[in-house]
Coordinates of C-alpha atoms (C1' of nucleotides) in Angstrom, one line a residue:
Chain I
M1 CA -11.8 -99.0 17.7
H2 CA -11.5 -96.5 20.7
T3 CA -10.2 -96.6 24.1
M4 CA -11.4 -93.8 26.6
L5 CA -8.9 -91.5 27.6
E6 CA -6.8 -91.9 30.6
Q7 CA -7.7 -90.3 33.9
H8 CA -4.9 -88.1 33.6
Y9 CA -5.9 -86.5 30.4
Q10 CA -9.4 -86.3 31.6
R11 CA -8.7 -84.1 34.6
K12 CA -7.0 -81.8 32.3
L13 CA -9.7 -81.7 29.6
D14 CA -11.9 -80.9 32.5
D15 CA -9.8 -78.1 33.4
A16 CA -9.7 -76.7 30.2
F17 CA -13.2 -77.0 28.8
G18 CA -15.3 -78.3 31.9
F19 CA -16.7 -74.8 32.5
M20 CA -18.0 -74.2 29.3
F21 CA -19.0 -77.7 27.7
E22 CA -22.2 -79.5 29.0
P23 CA -21.4 -82.9 30.7
E24 CA -22.7 -85.1 27.8
L25 CA -20.4 -83.3 25.4
M26 CA -17.5 -83.9 27.9
Q27 CA -18.4 -87.6 27.7
E28 CA -18.4 -87.6 24.2
I29 CA -15.2 -86.2 23.9
I30 CA -13.7 -88.5 26.3
R31 CA -15.3 -91.3 24.4
I32 CA -14.1 -90.2 20.7
G33 CA -10.8 -88.0 21.6
Q34 CA -7.4 -89.2 21.2
A35 CA -4.8 -87.8 23.6
R36 CA -1.3 -86.7 22.3
T37 CA 1.6 -85.2 23.8
F38 CA 4.4 -83.2 21.7
R39 CA 7.5 -81.7 22.7
E40 CA 8.8 -78.3 22.2
G41 CA 10.0 -77.7 18.7
D42 CA 7.8 -80.8 17.2
L43 CA 6.1 -79.8 14.1
M44 CA 2.3 -80.5 14.4
M45 CA 0.8 -79.4 11.1
D46 CA 2.3 -78.1 7.8
I47 CA 1.3 -76.1 5.0
G48 CA -0.7 -78.2 2.6
Q49 CA -1.1 -81.2 5.0
A50 CA -4.5 -82.8 5.0
I51 CA -6.4 -82.0 8.1
T52 CA -8.3 -85.2 9.7
H53 CA -8.6 -84.1 13.4
L54 CA -9.2 -81.0 15.4
P55 CA -6.9 -80.4 18.5
L56 CA -8.4 -79.4 21.6
L57 CA -5.4 -77.8 23.8
L58 CA -5.1 -78.8 27.2
E59 CA -1.7 -77.6 27.9
G60 CA 1.3 -75.7 26.4
A61 CA 1.4 -73.3 23.4
V62 CA 1.5 -73.9 19.9
K63 CA 2.6 -71.4 17.3
I64 CA 0.8 -70.6 14.5
M65 CA 2.8 -69.5 11.0
R66 CA 2.2 -68.6 7.5
E67 CA 4.9 -69.3 4.6
D68 CA 5.0 -68.0 1.4
S69 CA 6.5 -69.7 -1.6
Q70 CA 9.9 -68.5 -1.0
G71 CA 10.0 -70.1 2.3
D72 CA 9.6 -66.7 4.0
E73 CA 7.9 -67.0 7.4
L74 CA 5.6 -64.7 9.3
L75 CA 4.2 -65.5 13.0
L76 CA 0.3 -65.3 13.2
Y77 CA -0.8 -66.1 16.7
Y78 CA -0.5 -68.8 19.5
L79 CA -3.0 -71.7 20.5
E80 CA -3.1 -72.1 24.2
R81 CA -5.2 -74.0 26.9
G82 CA -8.7 -74.1 25.7
D83 CA -7.7 -72.8 22.4
T84 CA -8.5 -74.8 19.2
C85 CA -7.6 -74.2 15.1
A86 CA -10.7 -72.4 14.2
M87 CA -9.2 -72.8 10.5
S88 CA -10.2 -76.7 10.7
F89 CA -14.0 -75.7 11.1
S90 CA -14.0 -74.2 7.9
C91 CA -11.1 -76.5 6.2
C92 CA -13.5 -79.4 7.2
M93 CA -16.4 -78.2 5.0
S94 CA -13.9 -77.5 2.1
T95 CA -10.3 -77.7 1.4
K96 CA -9.2 -80.0 4.2
K97 CA -5.5 -79.0 3.6
S98 CA -3.7 -76.8 6.2
R99 CA -3.0 -73.2 5.1
V100 CA -0.6 -72.7 8.2
R101 CA 2.2 -74.5 10.0
A102 CA 1.8 -75.2 13.6
T103 CA 4.9 -75.8 15.6
V104 CA 4.8 -76.6 19.5
E105 CA 6.1 -73.7 21.6
E106 CA 6.1 -75.2 24.8
D107 CA 5.6 -79.0 25.3
S108 CA 1.8 -79.5 24.9
E109 CA -1.1 -81.8 25.4
M110 CA -4.0 -82.1 23.4
V111 CA -7.1 -84.3 22.5
L112 CA -7.8 -85.0 18.8
V113 CA -11.4 -85.4 17.5
P114 CA -11.9 -86.8 14.1
L115 CA -13.4 -83.9 11.9
A116 CA -16.5 -86.0 11.1
Y117 CA -17.7 -85.1 14.8
L118 CA -17.5 -81.7 14.6
D119 CA -20.6 -81.2 12.4
K120 CA -22.4 -83.6 14.3
W121 CA -21.8 -82.2 17.5
L122 CA -23.0 -78.6 16.0
G123 CA -26.5 -79.7 16.2
D124 CA -26.3 -81.6 19.5
F125 CA -24.8 -79.5 21.7
P126 CA -25.1 -75.8 22.1
T127 CA -22.4 -75.1 24.0
W128 CA -20.2 -76.7 21.1
K129 CA -21.8 -74.5 18.7
A130 CA -21.1 -71.5 21.0
Y131 CA -17.4 -72.5 21.0
V132 CA -17.0 -73.0 17.4
F133 CA -18.0 -69.6 16.7
Q134 CA -16.3 -68.0 19.7
S135 CA -13.4 -69.8 18.5
I136 CA -14.0 -68.4 14.8
D137 CA -14.4 -64.8 16.3
A138 CA -11.2 -65.1 18.2
R139 CA -9.1 -66.0 15.0
M140 CA -10.7 -63.5 12.9
N141 CA -9.7 -60.8 15.5
E142 CA -6.2 -62.5 15.5
F143 CA -5.9 -61.8 11.8
L144 CA -7.2 -58.3 12.1
E145 CA -4.6 -57.6 14.7
S146 CA -1.8 -59.1 12.5
I147 CA -3.0 -56.9 9.4
D148 CA -3.2 -53.9 11.9
S149 CA 0.5 -54.5 12.9
L150 CA 1.6 -55.3 9.3
A151 CA -0.1 -52.4 7.5
F152 CA 0.3 -49.6 10.4
L153 CA 3.1 -50.1 12.7
R154 CA 6.8 -49.6 12.2
M155 CA 9.1 -52.6 13.1
D156 CA 10.2 -51.1 16.2
E157 CA 6.4 -51.2 17.6
R158 CA 5.6 -54.5 16.1
L159 CA 9.0 -55.9 18.0
A160 CA 7.6 -54.2 21.1
K161 CA 4.1 -55.9 20.6
Y162 CA 5.8 -59.3 20.0
L163 CA 7.5 -59.1 23.2
R164 CA 4.5 -58.2 25.0
N165 CA 2.5 -61.0 23.3
K166 CA 5.3 -63.3 24.5
V167 CA 5.3 -62.1 28.0
M168 CA 1.5 -62.9 28.0
V169 CA 1.6 -66.4 26.4
T170 CA 4.5 -67.7 28.7
G171 CA 3.7 -65.8 31.6
S172 CA 7.2 -64.9 32.4
M173 CA 8.9 -61.6 31.9
E174 CA 12.0 -63.6 30.8
I175 CA 11.9 -64.5 27.1
R176 CA 14.1 -67.3 26.3
T177 CA 15.1 -67.1 22.6
T178 CA 17.5 -65.7 20.1
H179 CA 17.4 -62.5 17.8
Q180 CA 17.3 -64.9 14.9
E181 CA 14.3 -66.5 16.1
I182 CA 12.4 -63.2 16.6
A183 CA 13.7 -61.9 13.1
I184 CA 11.9 -65.0 11.5
D185 CA 8.8 -64.6 13.4
L186 CA 8.5 -61.1 12.4
H187 CA 9.8 -61.5 8.8
T188 CA 12.7 -59.3 9.3
S189 CA 16.3 -59.7 9.5
R190 CA 18.6 -60.5 12.8
V191 CA 20.5 -57.3 12.3
V192 CA 17.2 -55.6 12.2
V193 CA 16.2 -56.9 15.7
S194 CA 19.2 -56.8 17.6
R195 CA 19.4 -52.9 16.4
L196 CA 15.8 -52.3 17.8
L197 CA 16.5 -54.5 20.9
K198 CA 19.8 -52.6 21.9
Q199 CA 17.3 -49.3 21.3
L200 CA 14.6 -50.9 23.6
E201 CA 17.5 -51.5 26.1
K202 CA 18.8 -48.0 26.1
E203 CA 15.4 -46.9 26.9
G204 CA 15.4 -49.1 30.0
L205 CA 12.6 -51.3 28.7
V206 CA 14.2 -54.7 28.3
Q207 CA 17.5 -56.3 29.6
L208 CA 19.5 -58.3 26.9
S209 CA 21.8 -61.2 27.4
R210 CA 22.5 -64.4 25.5
N211 CA 19.4 -66.4 24.5
L212 CA 17.5 -64.1 27.0
I213 CA 15.7 -60.7 26.8
T214 CA 14.3 -59.8 30.2
V215 CA 11.3 -57.5 30.1
R216 CA 11.4 -54.7 32.4
T217 CA 8.1 -53.2 32.0
M218 CA 4.9 -54.2 30.4
D219 CA 4.9 -50.7 29.3
L220 CA 7.0 -51.5 26.2
A221 CA 6.5 -48.7 24.0
R222 CA 2.7 -47.3 23.9
Chain W
M1 CA -44.3 -57.0 10.8
H2 CA -43.0 -58.1 7.6
T3 CA -43.9 -57.9 4.0
M4 CA -42.7 -60.5 1.6
L5 CA -39.9 -59.6 -0.9
E6 CA -41.2 -58.1 -4.0
Q7 CA -41.0 -60.1 -7.2
H8 CA -38.1 -58.1 -8.4
Y9 CA -36.0 -58.9 -5.5
Q10 CA -37.1 -62.3 -5.5
R11 CA -35.9 -63.0 -9.0
K12 CA -32.4 -61.7 -8.0
L13 CA -32.4 -63.6 -4.7
D14 CA -33.2 -66.8 -6.9
D15 CA -30.2 -65.9 -9.3
A16 CA -27.6 -65.4 -6.7
F17 CA -28.8 -68.1 -3.9
G18 CA -31.3 -70.1 -5.5
F19 CA -28.7 -72.8 -6.9
M20 CA -27.3 -73.4 -3.4
F21 CA -30.2 -73.1 -0.9
E22 CA -32.9 -75.4 -0.5
P23 CA -36.4 -74.1 -1.6
E24 CA -37.8 -74.0 2.3
L25 CA -34.8 -71.6 3.0
M26 CA -35.4 -69.5 0.1
Q27 CA -39.1 -69.1 1.2
E28 CA -37.9 -68.5 4.4
I29 CA -35.5 -65.4 3.3
I30 CA -38.4 -64.1 1.2
R31 CA -40.5 -64.1 4.3
I32 CA -38.4 -62.8 6.7
G33 CA -35.5 -60.7 4.6
Q34 CA -36.0 -57.0 3.9
A35 CA -34.6 -55.8 0.6
R36 CA -32.4 -52.6 0.5
T37 CA -30.7 -50.8 -2.5
F38 CA -27.5 -48.7 -1.9
R39 CA -25.7 -46.3 -4.3
E40 CA -22.1 -46.1 -4.8
G41 CA -20.3 -44.4 -2.2
D42 CA -22.7 -45.2 0.5
L43 CA -21.6 -46.1 3.8
M44 CA -23.1 -49.2 4.8
M45 CA -21.7 -50.3 8.0
D46 CA -18.9 -48.3 10.0
I47 CA -16.7 -49.7 12.7
G48 CA -18.1 -49.6 16.1
Q49 CA -21.5 -49.8 14.7
A50 CA -23.7 -52.4 16.0
I51 CA -24.6 -55.3 13.9
T52 CA -28.2 -56.5 13.5
H53 CA -28.7 -58.0 10.2
L54 CA -27.0 -60.2 7.8
P55 CA -26.5 -58.8 4.3
L56 CA -27.2 -61.2 1.3
L57 CA -25.6 -59.6 -1.4
L58 CA -27.7 -59.8 -5.1
E59 CA -26.0 -57.3 -6.9
G60 CA -23.3 -54.9 -7.0
A61 CA -19.9 -54.7 -4.8
V62 CA -19.2 -53.6 -1.3
K63 CA -15.7 -52.6 0.1
I64 CA -14.4 -53.8 3.2
M65 CA -11.7 -51.5 4.7
R66 CA -10.1 -51.6 8.1
E67 CA -9.0 -48.4 9.9
D68 CA -6.7 -47.7 12.8
S69 CA -7.0 -45.2 15.5
Q70 CA -5.0 -42.9 13.4
G71 CA -7.7 -42.8 10.7
D72 CA -5.1 -44.8 8.6
E73 CA -7.1 -47.1 6.3
L74 CA -6.5 -50.4 4.1
L75 CA -8.7 -52.4 1.8
L76 CA -9.2 -55.9 2.9
Y77 CA -11.5 -57.3 0.1
Y78 CA -14.9 -57.2 -1.9
L79 CA -18.1 -58.5 -1.3
E80 CA -20.1 -59.5 -4.5
R81 CA -23.3 -61.2 -5.4
G82 CA -23.8 -64.1 -3.4
D83 CA -21.3 -63.2 -0.6
T84 CA -22.3 -62.1 2.8
C85 CA -20.3 -60.4 5.7
A86 CA -18.9 -63.8 7.4
M87 CA -17.5 -61.8 10.4
S88 CA -21.4 -61.2 11.4
F89 CA -21.8 -64.8 12.1
S90 CA -19.2 -64.8 14.7
C91 CA -20.1 -61.2 16.1
C92 CA -23.9 -62.3 16.2
M93 CA -22.3 -64.9 19.1
S94 CA -20.1 -62.2 21.0
T95 CA -19.3 -58.7 20.0
K96 CA -22.1 -57.7 17.9
K97 CA -19.9 -54.2 16.9
S98 CA -18.5 -54.2 13.4
R99 CA -14.4 -54.4 13.3
V100 CA -14.4 -53.2 9.6
R101 CA -16.2 -50.4 7.3
A102 CA -18.4 -51.5 4.4
T103 CA -18.6 -48.7 1.5
V104 CA -20.6 -49.2 -1.7
E105 CA -18.4 -49.7 -4.5
E106 CA -20.9 -50.4 -7.0
D107 CA -24.9 -49.5 -6.7
S108 CA -25.8 -52.7 -4.7
E109 CA -28.9 -54.7 -3.7
M110 CA -29.3 -57.0 -1.0
V111 CA -31.5 -58.8 1.4
L112 CA -31.1 -58.3 5.3
V113 CA -31.9 -61.0 7.5
P114 CA -32.0 -60.4 11.4
L115 CA -29.2 -62.0 13.0
A116 CA -31.7 -63.9 15.4
Y117 CA -32.6 -66.3 12.4
L118 CA -28.9 -67.2 11.6
D119 CA -28.6 -69.2 14.6
K120 CA -32.0 -71.0 14.0
W121 CA -31.3 -72.2 10.2
L122 CA -28.1 -73.4 11.1
G123 CA -30.0 -76.4 12.7
D124 CA -32.9 -76.1 10.5
F125 CA -31.3 -76.0 7.0
P126 CA -28.3 -78.2 5.9
T127 CA -27.4 -75.6 2.9
W128 CA -27.6 -72.7 5.2
K129 CA -24.8 -74.6 7.4
A130 CA -22.6 -75.1 4.5
Y131 CA -23.1 -71.7 3.3
V132 CA -22.1 -70.2 6.6
F133 CA -18.9 -72.3 6.8
Q134 CA -18.0 -71.8 3.2
S135 CA -18.2 -68.1 3.8
I136 CA -16.1 -68.1 6.8
D137 CA -13.6 -70.4 5.0
A138 CA -13.7 -67.6 1.9
R139 CA -13.1 -64.8 4.3
M140 CA -10.1 -66.3 6.2
N141 CA -8.5 -67.1 3.0
E142 CA -8.9 -63.4 2.1
F143 CA -7.5 -62.5 5.5
L144 CA -4.4 -64.5 4.5
E145 CA -4.2 -63.3 1.3
S146 CA -4.1 -59.8 2.8
I147 CA -1.3 -60.7 5.5
D148 CA 0.7 -62.4 2.6
S149 CA 0.8 -59.2 0.7
L150 CA 1.4 -56.9 3.5
A151 CA 4.3 -59.2 4.9
F152 CA 5.7 -60.4 1.6
L153 CA 5.1 -58.4 -1.1
R154 CA 6.8 -54.9 -2.3
M155 CA 4.5 -52.0 -3.0
D156 CA 4.6 -52.6 -6.8
E157 CA 3.8 -56.0 -6.3
R158 CA 1.0 -55.3 -4.3
L159 CA -0.1 -52.5 -6.6
A160 CA -0.2 -54.9 -9.6
K161 CA -2.2 -57.4 -7.5
Y162 CA -4.7 -54.4 -6.5
L163 CA -5.3 -53.9 -10.2
R164 CA -5.7 -57.4 -11.3
N165 CA -8.3 -57.7 -8.3
K166 CA -10.0 -54.7 -9.6
V167 CA -10.4 -56.2 -13.1
M168 CA -11.9 -59.3 -11.6
V169 CA -14.6 -57.5 -9.1
T170 CA -15.6 -54.9 -12.0
G171 CA -15.3 -57.4 -14.9
S172 CA -13.7 -54.4 -16.9
M173 CA -10.2 -53.8 -17.6
E174 CA -10.9 -50.1 -17.5
I175 CA -10.3 -49.0 -13.8
R176 CA -12.2 -45.6 -13.1
T177 CA -10.4 -44.2 -10.0
T178 CA -7.9 -41.9 -8.8
H179 CA -4.4 -42.2 -7.4
Q180 CA -5.3 -41.1 -4.3
E181 CA -8.2 -43.7 -4.3
I182 CA -5.4 -46.6 -4.8
A183 CA -3.2 -44.7 -2.4
I184 CA -5.8 -45.1 0.6
D185 CA -6.6 -48.6 -0.4
L186 CA -3.1 -49.7 0.0
H187 CA -2.4 -47.3 2.6
T188 CA 0.5 -45.7 0.9
S189 CA 0.9 -42.2 -0.5
R190 CA -0.3 -40.8 -3.9
V191 CA 3.4 -40.1 -4.8
V192 CA 4.3 -43.5 -4.5
V193 CA 0.9 -44.8 -6.5
S194 CA 1.9 -42.1 -9.2
R195 CA 5.4 -43.3 -9.3
L196 CA 4.8 -47.0 -9.6
L197 CA 1.9 -46.6 -12.0
K198 CA 4.2 -44.9 -14.4
Q199 CA 6.6 -47.6 -14.0
L200 CA 4.0 -50.2 -15.1
E201 CA 2.9 -47.8 -18.1
K202 CA 6.4 -48.1 -19.0
E203 CA 6.5 -51.6 -19.1
G204 CA 3.3 -51.7 -21.5
L205 CA 1.0 -53.3 -18.6
V206 CA -1.2 -50.4 -18.3
Q207 CA -2.3 -47.0 -19.9
L208 CA -2.9 -43.9 -17.9
S209 CA -5.2 -41.0 -18.1
R210 CA -7.3 -39.1 -16.0
N211 CA -9.2 -40.7 -13.5
L212 CA -8.7 -44.0 -15.6
I213 CA -6.4 -46.9 -15.8
T214 CA -6.7 -49.3 -18.8
V215 CA -5.3 -52.8 -18.1
R216 CA -3.4 -54.0 -21.2
T217 CA -2.8 -57.4 -19.8
M218 CA -4.0 -59.7 -17.1
D219 CA -0.4 -60.3 -17.0
L220 CA 0.5 -57.9 -14.7
A221 CA 3.6 -58.9 -13.0
R222 CA 3.5 -62.4 -12.6
Chain U
dC1 C1' 41.9 -76.3 28.6
dC2 C1' 41.2 -75.3 23.9
dG3 C1' 38.5 -74.5 19.8
dC4 C1' 34.7 -74.2 17.5
dC5 C1' 30.2 -72.7 16.7
dA6 C1' 26.1 -69.9 18.0
dC7 C1' 24.9 -65.7 19.4
dT8 C1' 25.1 -60.5 19.5
dG9 C1' 26.8 -55.5 18.5
dT10 C1' 27.8 -52.5 15.5
dA11 C1' 29.6 -49.9 11.3
dA12 C1' 28.8 -49.1 6.4
dC13 C1' 26.1 -49.0 2.9
dT14 C1' 21.8 -49.8 -0.1
dT15 C1' 17.3 -49.6 -1.3
dA16 C1' 12.0 -49.0 -0.9
dG17 C1' 9.2 -46.0 0.1
dG18 C1' 7.2 -41.9 2.3
dT19 C1' 7.4 -36.3 2.1
dT20 C1' 7.5 -32.3 0.4
dA21 C1' 7.1 -29.0 -3.4
dC22 C1' 5.9 -27.4 -7.3
dA23 C1' 4.2 -27.1 -12.2
dA24 C1' 1.1 -28.4 -15.6
dG25 C1' -3.1 -30.5 -17.2
dC26 C1' -8.1 -31.0 -17.1
dC27 C1' -12.7 -29.8 -16.1
dG28 C1' -16.7 -27.3 -14.4
dG29 C1' -18.9 -23.5 -12.8
dA30 C1' -19.8 -18.5 -12.4
Chain F
dT1 C1' -14.2 -17.4 -20.8
dC2 C1' -11.5 -17.2 -16.8
dC3 C1' -11.0 -19.0 -12.4
dG4 C1' -10.4 -22.6 -9.0
dG5 C1' -10.0 -27.1 -7.7
dC6 C1' -8.8 -31.8 -8.4
dT7 C1' -5.5 -34.7 -10.5
dT8 C1' -1.4 -36.0 -12.4
dG9 C1' 3.9 -36.1 -13.0
dT10 C1' 8.6 -35.4 -11.0
dA11 C1' 12.2 -33.8 -8.9
dA12 C1' 14.5 -33.7 -4.4
dC13 C1' 15.2 -35.3 -0.2
dC14 C1' 14.4 -38.1 4.1
dT15 C1' 13.8 -42.2 6.9
dA16 C1' 13.1 -47.0 8.2
dA17 C1' 14.8 -51.1 7.1
dG18 C1' 17.4 -54.6 4.6
dT19 C1' 22.3 -56.3 3.9
dT20 C1' 27.1 -57.3 4.0
dA21 C1' 30.8 -57.7 6.7
dC22 C1' 33.2 -58.5 10.4
dA23 C1' 34.5 -58.3 15.3
dG24 C1' 33.7 -59.9 20.1
dT25 C1' 32.0 -63.1 23.5
dG26 C1' 30.1 -67.1 25.8
dG27 C1' 29.4 -72.0 26.4
dC28 C1' 30.1 -76.3 25.2
dG29 C1' 32.1 -80.6 23.7
dG30 C1' 36.3 -83.0 22.9

DNA sequence: CCGCCACTGTAACTTAGGTTACAAGCCGGA
DNA sequence: TCCGGCTTGTAACCTAAGTTACAGTGGCGG
């Protein structure tokens, strides 16, 4: 049995989705959804794990990664406020197993909706349908972006793009991370990242210190 | 004004989609769709071109490629009988511009449905909805496959995978193409392809001759 | 305050893959 | 039949990126 979302979450839900969903759908989400809070570093979903709910992100950031059989990883994209996992839609019709890993990048709040409702709402709420297809579109674009980067860019360009993206997602020019972290996200080695970062520093584009990269210009290469 | 699909296409439509769509939907497609035939090498759709119709493939194969601003290309996947362009679904809600190039790999027949009907049918026909989401799921999987290959495989493994895939799509162990063609699809250089193919030949996995690669075993490197 | 550990810098080396160059074979058309 | 263009093979070379090794440094816990 369900209890309605508490005020705190209702307000945030409204901030993130109120402008796009019709009131009846918002009511439905409040009635059905379960609120969840995650802390930075939490593993929200792993590869192969069964998908049972759709997350609607109210706050924070979630990092979506791919991993191969050898344990090699690659960052795909971030989910932010107003986003959801577009792959759940199609999973819900077929596999129901996650093909990606989702870890919490910044403390996050979200509302979880059981998969069963997704389909029902498609017919009931036009704004839900629009949101679903818009999410799928956004994710397909992210995939194409990833493919472009991997196929067409050199590592220094991928690094610059990564930093730019990180600034966008966090909204800060101060990137608090280690070279090792970046190496994992880009699927390269720490030494390579240090080398290329040092190059960017020599060009005056960033400033390096321990656990911190300060971006000096969004003009980062290109 | 529309004329109904002629018998020839109706039969093929039934072969490719009859088992999955309800009769009312098949009737609707026959009433609305326009049949088209393309020849090998034809450019069906280019990047930036407006999307107005959804293609339902009855026969043949269509190669989907990505291109960057410098004109560098990369093969994404093939569409075959029973397939459709999943990206059109989401395009239809937003951009309406193609982000990929579609060229005809083998002479193809298809039925084109104006985008306006996609949305309508979603509500009217459960099998259509299932097909749409299953197509999206399949394409997302292809994207993840591409990303995995680019991020985690060496060029020799990507080449082997490419050849395996080509055998699957064409249903023949004889691959009629040039090293240059392969180089474009994998976004590498002809010399590299020749080098690696020669290696595969030395290992007894393929046999090379002019404009022809004969695959000797589907065991092509794992 | 000391010692440890995580993080960073850098050198030296290796390797995959891209580039240039050229020779030779095949094939179709004049 | 001969020419020219497309295709393939291969060598020699270059560059980006991965690897190994090690030194220095900053911060935190004991």
